[in-house]
N, CA, C and O atoms as a DFTB+ gen file, in Angstrom:
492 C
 N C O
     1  1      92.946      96.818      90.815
     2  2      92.702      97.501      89.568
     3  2      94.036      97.920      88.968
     4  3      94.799      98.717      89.516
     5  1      94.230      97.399      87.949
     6  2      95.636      97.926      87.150
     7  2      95.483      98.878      86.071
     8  3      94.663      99.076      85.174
     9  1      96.446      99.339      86.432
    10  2      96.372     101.048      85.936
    11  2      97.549     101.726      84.724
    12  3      98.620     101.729      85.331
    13  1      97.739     102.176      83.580
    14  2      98.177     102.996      83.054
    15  2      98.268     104.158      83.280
    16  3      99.422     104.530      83.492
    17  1      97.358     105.053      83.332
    18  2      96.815     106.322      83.757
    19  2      96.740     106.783      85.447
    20  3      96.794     106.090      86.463
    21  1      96.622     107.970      85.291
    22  2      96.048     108.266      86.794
    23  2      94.432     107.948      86.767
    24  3      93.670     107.772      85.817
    25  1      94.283     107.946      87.733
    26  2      93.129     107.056      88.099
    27  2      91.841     108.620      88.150
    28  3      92.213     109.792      88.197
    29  1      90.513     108.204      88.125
    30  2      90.356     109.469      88.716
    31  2      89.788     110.075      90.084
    32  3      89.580     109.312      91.027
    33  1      89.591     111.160      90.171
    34  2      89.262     111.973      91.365
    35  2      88.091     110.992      92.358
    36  3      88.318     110.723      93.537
    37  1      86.469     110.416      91.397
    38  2      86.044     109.588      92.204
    39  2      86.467     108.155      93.055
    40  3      86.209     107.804      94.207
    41  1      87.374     107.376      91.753
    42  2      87.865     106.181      92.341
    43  2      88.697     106.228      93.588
    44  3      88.534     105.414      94.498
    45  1      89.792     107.405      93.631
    46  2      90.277     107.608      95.235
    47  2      89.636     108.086      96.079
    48  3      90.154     108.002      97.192
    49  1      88.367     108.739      96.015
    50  2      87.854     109.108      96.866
    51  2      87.056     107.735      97.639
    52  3      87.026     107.437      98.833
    53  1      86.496     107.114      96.559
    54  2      86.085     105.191      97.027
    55  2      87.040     104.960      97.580
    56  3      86.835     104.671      98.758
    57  1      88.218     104.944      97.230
    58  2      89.492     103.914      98.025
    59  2      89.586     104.084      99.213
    60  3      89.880     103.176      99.991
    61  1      89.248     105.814      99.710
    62  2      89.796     106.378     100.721
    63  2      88.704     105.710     101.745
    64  3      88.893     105.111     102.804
    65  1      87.205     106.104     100.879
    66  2      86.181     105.197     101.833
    67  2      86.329     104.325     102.558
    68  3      86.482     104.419     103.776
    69  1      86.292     102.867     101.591
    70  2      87.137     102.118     101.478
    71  2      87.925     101.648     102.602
    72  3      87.641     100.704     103.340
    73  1      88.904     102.370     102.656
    74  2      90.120     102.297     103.839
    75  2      89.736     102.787     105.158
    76  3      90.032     102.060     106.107
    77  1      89.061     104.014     105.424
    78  2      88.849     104.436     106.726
    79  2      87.799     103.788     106.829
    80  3      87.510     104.161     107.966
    81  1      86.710     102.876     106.454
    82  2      85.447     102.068     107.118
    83  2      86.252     100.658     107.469
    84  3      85.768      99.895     108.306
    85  1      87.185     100.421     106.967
    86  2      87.611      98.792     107.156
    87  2      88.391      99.132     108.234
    88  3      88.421      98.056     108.830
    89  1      89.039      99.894     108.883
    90  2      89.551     100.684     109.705
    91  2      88.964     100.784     110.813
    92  3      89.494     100.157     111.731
    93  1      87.644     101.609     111.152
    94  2      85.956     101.177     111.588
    95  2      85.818     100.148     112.383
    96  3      85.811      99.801     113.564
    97  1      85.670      99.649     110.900
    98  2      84.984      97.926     110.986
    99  2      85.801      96.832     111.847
   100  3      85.422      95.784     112.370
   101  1      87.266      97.566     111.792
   102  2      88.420      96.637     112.637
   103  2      88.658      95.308     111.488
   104  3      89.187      94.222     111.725
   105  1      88.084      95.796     110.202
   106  2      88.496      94.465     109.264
   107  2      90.169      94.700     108.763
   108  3      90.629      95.668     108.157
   109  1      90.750      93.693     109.152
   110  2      91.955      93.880     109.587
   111  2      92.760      93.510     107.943
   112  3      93.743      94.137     107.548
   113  1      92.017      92.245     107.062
   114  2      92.571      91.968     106.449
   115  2      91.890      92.376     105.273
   116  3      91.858      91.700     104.244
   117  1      91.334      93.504     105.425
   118  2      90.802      94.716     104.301
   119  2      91.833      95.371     104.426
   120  3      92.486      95.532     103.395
   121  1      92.298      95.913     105.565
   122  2      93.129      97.404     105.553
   123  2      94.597      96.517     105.384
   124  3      95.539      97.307     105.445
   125  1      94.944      95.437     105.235
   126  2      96.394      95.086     104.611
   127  2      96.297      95.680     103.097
   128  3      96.996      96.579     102.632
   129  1      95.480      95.112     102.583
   130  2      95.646      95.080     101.256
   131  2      95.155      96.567     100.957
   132  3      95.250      96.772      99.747
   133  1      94.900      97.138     101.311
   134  2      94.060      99.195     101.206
   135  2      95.714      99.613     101.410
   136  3      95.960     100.507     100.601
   137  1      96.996      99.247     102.263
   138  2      98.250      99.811     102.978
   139  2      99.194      99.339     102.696
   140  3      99.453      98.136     102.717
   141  1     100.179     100.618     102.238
   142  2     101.589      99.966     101.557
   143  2     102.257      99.239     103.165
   144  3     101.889      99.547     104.299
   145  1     103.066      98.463     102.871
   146  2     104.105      97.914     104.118
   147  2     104.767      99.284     104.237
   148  3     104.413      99.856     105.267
   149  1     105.108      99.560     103.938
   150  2     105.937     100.921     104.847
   151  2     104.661     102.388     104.678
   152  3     104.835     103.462     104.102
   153  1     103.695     101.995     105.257
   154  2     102.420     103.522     105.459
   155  2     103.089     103.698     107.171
   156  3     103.434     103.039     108.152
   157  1     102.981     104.876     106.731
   158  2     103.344     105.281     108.109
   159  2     101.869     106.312     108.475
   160  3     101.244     106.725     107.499
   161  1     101.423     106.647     109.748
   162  2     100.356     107.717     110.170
   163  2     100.995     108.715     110.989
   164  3     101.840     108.493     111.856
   165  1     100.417     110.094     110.567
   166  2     100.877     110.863     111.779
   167  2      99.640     111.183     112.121
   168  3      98.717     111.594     111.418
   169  1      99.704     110.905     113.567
   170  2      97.890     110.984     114.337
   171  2      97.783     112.784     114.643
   172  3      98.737     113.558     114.565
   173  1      96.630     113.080     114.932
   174  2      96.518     114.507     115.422
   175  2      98.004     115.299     116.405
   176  3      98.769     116.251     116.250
   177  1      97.774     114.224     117.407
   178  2      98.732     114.502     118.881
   179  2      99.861     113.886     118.152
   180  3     100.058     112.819     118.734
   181  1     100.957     114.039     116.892
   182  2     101.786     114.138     116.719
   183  2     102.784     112.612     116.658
   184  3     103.912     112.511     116.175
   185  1     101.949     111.511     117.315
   186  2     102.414     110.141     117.421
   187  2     102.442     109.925     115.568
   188  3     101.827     110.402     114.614
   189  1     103.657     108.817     115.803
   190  2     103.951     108.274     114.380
   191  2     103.596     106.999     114.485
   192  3     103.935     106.279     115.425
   193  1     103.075     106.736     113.774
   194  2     102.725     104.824     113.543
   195  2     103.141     103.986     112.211
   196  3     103.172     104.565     111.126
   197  1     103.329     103.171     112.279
   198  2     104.108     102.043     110.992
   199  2     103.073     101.344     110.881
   200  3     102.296     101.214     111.826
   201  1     102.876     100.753     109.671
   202  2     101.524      99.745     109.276
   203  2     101.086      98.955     110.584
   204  3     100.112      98.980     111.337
   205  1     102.459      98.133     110.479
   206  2     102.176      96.769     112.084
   207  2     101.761      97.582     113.443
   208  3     100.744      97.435     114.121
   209  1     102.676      98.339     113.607
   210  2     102.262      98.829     114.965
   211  2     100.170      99.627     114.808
   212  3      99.221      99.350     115.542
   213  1     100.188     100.196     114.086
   214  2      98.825     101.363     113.757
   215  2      97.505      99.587     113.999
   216  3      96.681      99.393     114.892
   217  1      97.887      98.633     112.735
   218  2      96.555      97.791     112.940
   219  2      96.670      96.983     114.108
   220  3      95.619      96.614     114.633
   221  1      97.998      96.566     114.721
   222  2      97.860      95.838     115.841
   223  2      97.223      96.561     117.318
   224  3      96.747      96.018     118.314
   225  1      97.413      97.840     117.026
   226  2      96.531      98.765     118.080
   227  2      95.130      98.492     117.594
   228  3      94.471      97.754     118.327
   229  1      94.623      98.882     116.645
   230  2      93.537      98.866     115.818
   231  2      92.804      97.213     116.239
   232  3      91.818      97.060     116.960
   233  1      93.440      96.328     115.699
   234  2      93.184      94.898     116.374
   235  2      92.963      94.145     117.807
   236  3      92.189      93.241     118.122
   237  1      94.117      94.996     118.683
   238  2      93.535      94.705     119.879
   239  2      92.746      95.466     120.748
   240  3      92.453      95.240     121.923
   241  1      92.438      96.402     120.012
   242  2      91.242      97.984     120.434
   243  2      92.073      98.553     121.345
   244  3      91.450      98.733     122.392
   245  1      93.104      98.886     121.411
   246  2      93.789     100.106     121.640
   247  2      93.648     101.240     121.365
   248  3      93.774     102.261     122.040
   249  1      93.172     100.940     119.572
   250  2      92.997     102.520     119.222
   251  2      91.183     102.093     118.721
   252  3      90.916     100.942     118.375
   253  1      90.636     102.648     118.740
   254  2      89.241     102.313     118.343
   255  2      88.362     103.117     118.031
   256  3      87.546     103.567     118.835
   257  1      88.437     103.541     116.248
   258  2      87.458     104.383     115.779
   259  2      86.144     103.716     115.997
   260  3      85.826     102.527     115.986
   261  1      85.258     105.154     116.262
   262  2      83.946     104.370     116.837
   263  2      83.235     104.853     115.326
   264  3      82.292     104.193     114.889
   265  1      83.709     105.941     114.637
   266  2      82.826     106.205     113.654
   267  2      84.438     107.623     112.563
   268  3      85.257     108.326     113.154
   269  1      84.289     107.514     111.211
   270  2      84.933     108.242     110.629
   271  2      84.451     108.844     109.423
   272  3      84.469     108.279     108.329
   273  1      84.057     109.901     109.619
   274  2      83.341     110.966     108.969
   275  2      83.812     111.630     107.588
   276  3      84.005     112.640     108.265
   277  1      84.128     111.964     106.480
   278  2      84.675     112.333     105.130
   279  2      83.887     113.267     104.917
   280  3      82.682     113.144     104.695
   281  1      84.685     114.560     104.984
   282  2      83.819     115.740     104.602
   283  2      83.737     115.914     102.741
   284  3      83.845     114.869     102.099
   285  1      83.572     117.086     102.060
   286  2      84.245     117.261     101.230
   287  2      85.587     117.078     100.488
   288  3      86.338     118.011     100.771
   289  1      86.044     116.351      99.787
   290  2      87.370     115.946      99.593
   291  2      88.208     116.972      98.047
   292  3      87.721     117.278      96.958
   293  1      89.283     117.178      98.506
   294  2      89.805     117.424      97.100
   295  2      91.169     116.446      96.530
   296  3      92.093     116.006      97.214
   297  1      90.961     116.299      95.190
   298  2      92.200     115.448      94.689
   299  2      93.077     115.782      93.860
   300  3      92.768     116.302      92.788
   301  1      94.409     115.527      94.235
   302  2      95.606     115.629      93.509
   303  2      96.210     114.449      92.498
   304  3      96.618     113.489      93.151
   305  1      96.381     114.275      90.887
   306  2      96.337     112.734      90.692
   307  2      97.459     113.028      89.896
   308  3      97.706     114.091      89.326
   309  1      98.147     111.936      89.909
   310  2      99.155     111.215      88.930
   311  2      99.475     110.065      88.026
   312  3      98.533     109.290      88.197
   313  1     100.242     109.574      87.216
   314  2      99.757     108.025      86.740
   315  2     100.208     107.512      88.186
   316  3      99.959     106.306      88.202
   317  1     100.690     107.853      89.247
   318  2     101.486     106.928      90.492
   319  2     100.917     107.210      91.522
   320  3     100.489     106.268      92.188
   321  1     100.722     108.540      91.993
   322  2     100.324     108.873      92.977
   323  2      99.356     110.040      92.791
   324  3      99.294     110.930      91.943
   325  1      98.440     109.669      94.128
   326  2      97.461     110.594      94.445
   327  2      97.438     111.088      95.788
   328  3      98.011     110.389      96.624
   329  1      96.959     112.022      96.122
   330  2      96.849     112.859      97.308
   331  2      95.011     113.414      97.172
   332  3      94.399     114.011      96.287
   333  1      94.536     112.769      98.746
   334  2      92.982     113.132      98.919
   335  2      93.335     114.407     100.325
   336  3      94.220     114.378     101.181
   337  1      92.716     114.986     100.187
   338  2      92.450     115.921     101.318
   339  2      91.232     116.252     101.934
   340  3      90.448     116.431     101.002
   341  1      90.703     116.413     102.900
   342  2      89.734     116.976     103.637
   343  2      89.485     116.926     104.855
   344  3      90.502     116.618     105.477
   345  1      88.614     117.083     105.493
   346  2      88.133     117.727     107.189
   347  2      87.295     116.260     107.436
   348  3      86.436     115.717     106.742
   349  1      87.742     115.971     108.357
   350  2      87.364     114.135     108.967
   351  2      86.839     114.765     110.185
   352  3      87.085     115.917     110.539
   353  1      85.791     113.568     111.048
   354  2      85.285     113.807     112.237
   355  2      85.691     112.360     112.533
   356  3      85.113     111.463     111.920
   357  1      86.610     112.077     113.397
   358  2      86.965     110.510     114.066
   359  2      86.287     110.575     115.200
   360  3      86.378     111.540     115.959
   361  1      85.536     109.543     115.423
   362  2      84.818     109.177     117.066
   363  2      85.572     107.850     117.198
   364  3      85.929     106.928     116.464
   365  1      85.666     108.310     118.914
   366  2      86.159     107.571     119.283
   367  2      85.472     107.329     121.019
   368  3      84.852     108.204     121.625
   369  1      85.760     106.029     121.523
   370  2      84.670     106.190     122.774
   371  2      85.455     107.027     123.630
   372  3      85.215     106.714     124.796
   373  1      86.529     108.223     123.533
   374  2      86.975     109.207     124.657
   375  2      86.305     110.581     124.206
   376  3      86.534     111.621     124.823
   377  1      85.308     110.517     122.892
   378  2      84.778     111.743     122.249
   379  2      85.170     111.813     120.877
   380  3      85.358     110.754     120.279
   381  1      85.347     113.090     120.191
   382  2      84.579     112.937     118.964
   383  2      86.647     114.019     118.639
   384  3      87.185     114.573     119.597
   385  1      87.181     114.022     117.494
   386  2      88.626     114.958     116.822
   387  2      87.978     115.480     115.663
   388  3      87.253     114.790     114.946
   389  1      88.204     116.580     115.484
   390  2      87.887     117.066     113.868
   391  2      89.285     117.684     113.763
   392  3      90.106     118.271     114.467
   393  1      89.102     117.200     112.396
   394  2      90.687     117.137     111.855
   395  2      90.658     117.487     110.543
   396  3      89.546     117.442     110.017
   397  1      91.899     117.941     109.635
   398  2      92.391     117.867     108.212
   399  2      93.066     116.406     108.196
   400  3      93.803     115.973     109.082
   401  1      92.659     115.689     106.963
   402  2      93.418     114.529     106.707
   403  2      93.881     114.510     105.402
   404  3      93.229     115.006     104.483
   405  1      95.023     113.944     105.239
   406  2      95.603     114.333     103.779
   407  2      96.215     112.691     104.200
   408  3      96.784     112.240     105.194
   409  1      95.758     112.094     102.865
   410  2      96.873     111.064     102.494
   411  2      96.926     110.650     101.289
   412  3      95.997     110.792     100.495
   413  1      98.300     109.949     100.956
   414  2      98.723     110.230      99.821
   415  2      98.806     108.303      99.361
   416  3      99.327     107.500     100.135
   417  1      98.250     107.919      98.132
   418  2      98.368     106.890      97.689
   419  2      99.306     106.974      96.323
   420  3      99.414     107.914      95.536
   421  1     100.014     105.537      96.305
   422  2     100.749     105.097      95.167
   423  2     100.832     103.360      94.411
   424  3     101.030     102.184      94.719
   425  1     100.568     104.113      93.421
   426  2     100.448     102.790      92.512
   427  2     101.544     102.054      92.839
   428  3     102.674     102.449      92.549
   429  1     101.246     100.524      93.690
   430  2     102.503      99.505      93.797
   431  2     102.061      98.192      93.299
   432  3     101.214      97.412      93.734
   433  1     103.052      98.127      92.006
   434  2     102.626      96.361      91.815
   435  2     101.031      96.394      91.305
   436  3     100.302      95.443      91.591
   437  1     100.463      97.668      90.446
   438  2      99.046      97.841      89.920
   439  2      98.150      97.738      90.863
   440  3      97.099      97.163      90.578
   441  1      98.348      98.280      92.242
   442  2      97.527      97.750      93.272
   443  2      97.748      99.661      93.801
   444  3      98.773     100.337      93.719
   445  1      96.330     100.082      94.336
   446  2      97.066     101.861      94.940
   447  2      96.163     101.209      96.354
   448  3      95.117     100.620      96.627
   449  1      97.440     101.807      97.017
   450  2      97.732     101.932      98.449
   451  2      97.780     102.727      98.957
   452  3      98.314     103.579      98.248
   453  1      97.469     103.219     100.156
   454  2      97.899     104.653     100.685
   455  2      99.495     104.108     101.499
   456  3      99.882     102.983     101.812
   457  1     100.034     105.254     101.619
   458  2     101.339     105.350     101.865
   459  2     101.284     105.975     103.010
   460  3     101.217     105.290     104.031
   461  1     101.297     107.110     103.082
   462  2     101.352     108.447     104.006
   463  2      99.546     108.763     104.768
   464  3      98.509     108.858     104.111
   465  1      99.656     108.842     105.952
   466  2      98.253     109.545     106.638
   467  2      99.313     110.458     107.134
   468  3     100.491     110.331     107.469
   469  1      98.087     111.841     107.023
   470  2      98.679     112.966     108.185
   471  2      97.551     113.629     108.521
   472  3      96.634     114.058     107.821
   473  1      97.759     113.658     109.798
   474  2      96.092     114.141     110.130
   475  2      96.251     115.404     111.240
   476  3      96.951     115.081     112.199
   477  1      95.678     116.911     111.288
   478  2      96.037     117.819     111.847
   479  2      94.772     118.660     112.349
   480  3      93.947     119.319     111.716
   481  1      94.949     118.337     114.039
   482  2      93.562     118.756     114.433
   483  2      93.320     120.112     114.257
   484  3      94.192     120.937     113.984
   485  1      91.244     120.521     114.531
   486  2      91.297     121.562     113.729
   487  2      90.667     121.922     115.181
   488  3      89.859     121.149     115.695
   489  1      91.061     123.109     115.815
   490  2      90.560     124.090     116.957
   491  2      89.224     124.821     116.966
   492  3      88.932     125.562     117.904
């Protein structure tokens, strides 16, 4: 989707969908095109991941969401960038993280990508 404007509050909230079910799904060559080449993740437990390294875990089930939950979201928008926020439930087959997830997408090449995951477990 090519863009002039900032986009709005629903369409990133789709994107974000979007991205964490293909993620899920282990559809590998959904989440290229959902991820800038340089997205980096910061997981709960503080690990950093780079696009290649995050789906090649993801691909060979290393890391393996079993299910990813989107609570309420709020949005931050720009004509370039956006920022989604909210409280995620990731399952995974070692049990279940509830977390804050904030990530931030940017218009590249009329294409929005997320850039940045940061995800911060909640006690």
């Amino acid at each position: 989707m090519e863009m002039t404007s900032a986009p709005s509050a629903d369409y990133i909230r789709t994107l974000e969908s979007e991205r964490t079910q293909a993620l899920v799904r282990r559809d590998i060559a959904l989440a290229m095109r959902l991820h800038a080449r340089d997205y980096q993740l910061i997981t709960p437990g503080g690990r950093t991941y780079s696009l290649t390294e995050y789906l090649e875990d993801i691909k060979s089930g290393a890391l393996r969401y079993e299910g990813w939950e989107i609570g309420p979201c709020e949005v931050r928008l720009s004509p370039s960038m956006a920022v989604i926020r909210y409280k995620a439930k990731l399952q995974f087959a070692s049990g279940v993280i509830h977390c804050w997830h904030t990530d931030t997408y940017e218009l590249q090449d009329g294409t929005w990508q997320a850039v940045w995951s940061q995800a911060t477990a909640i006690n």
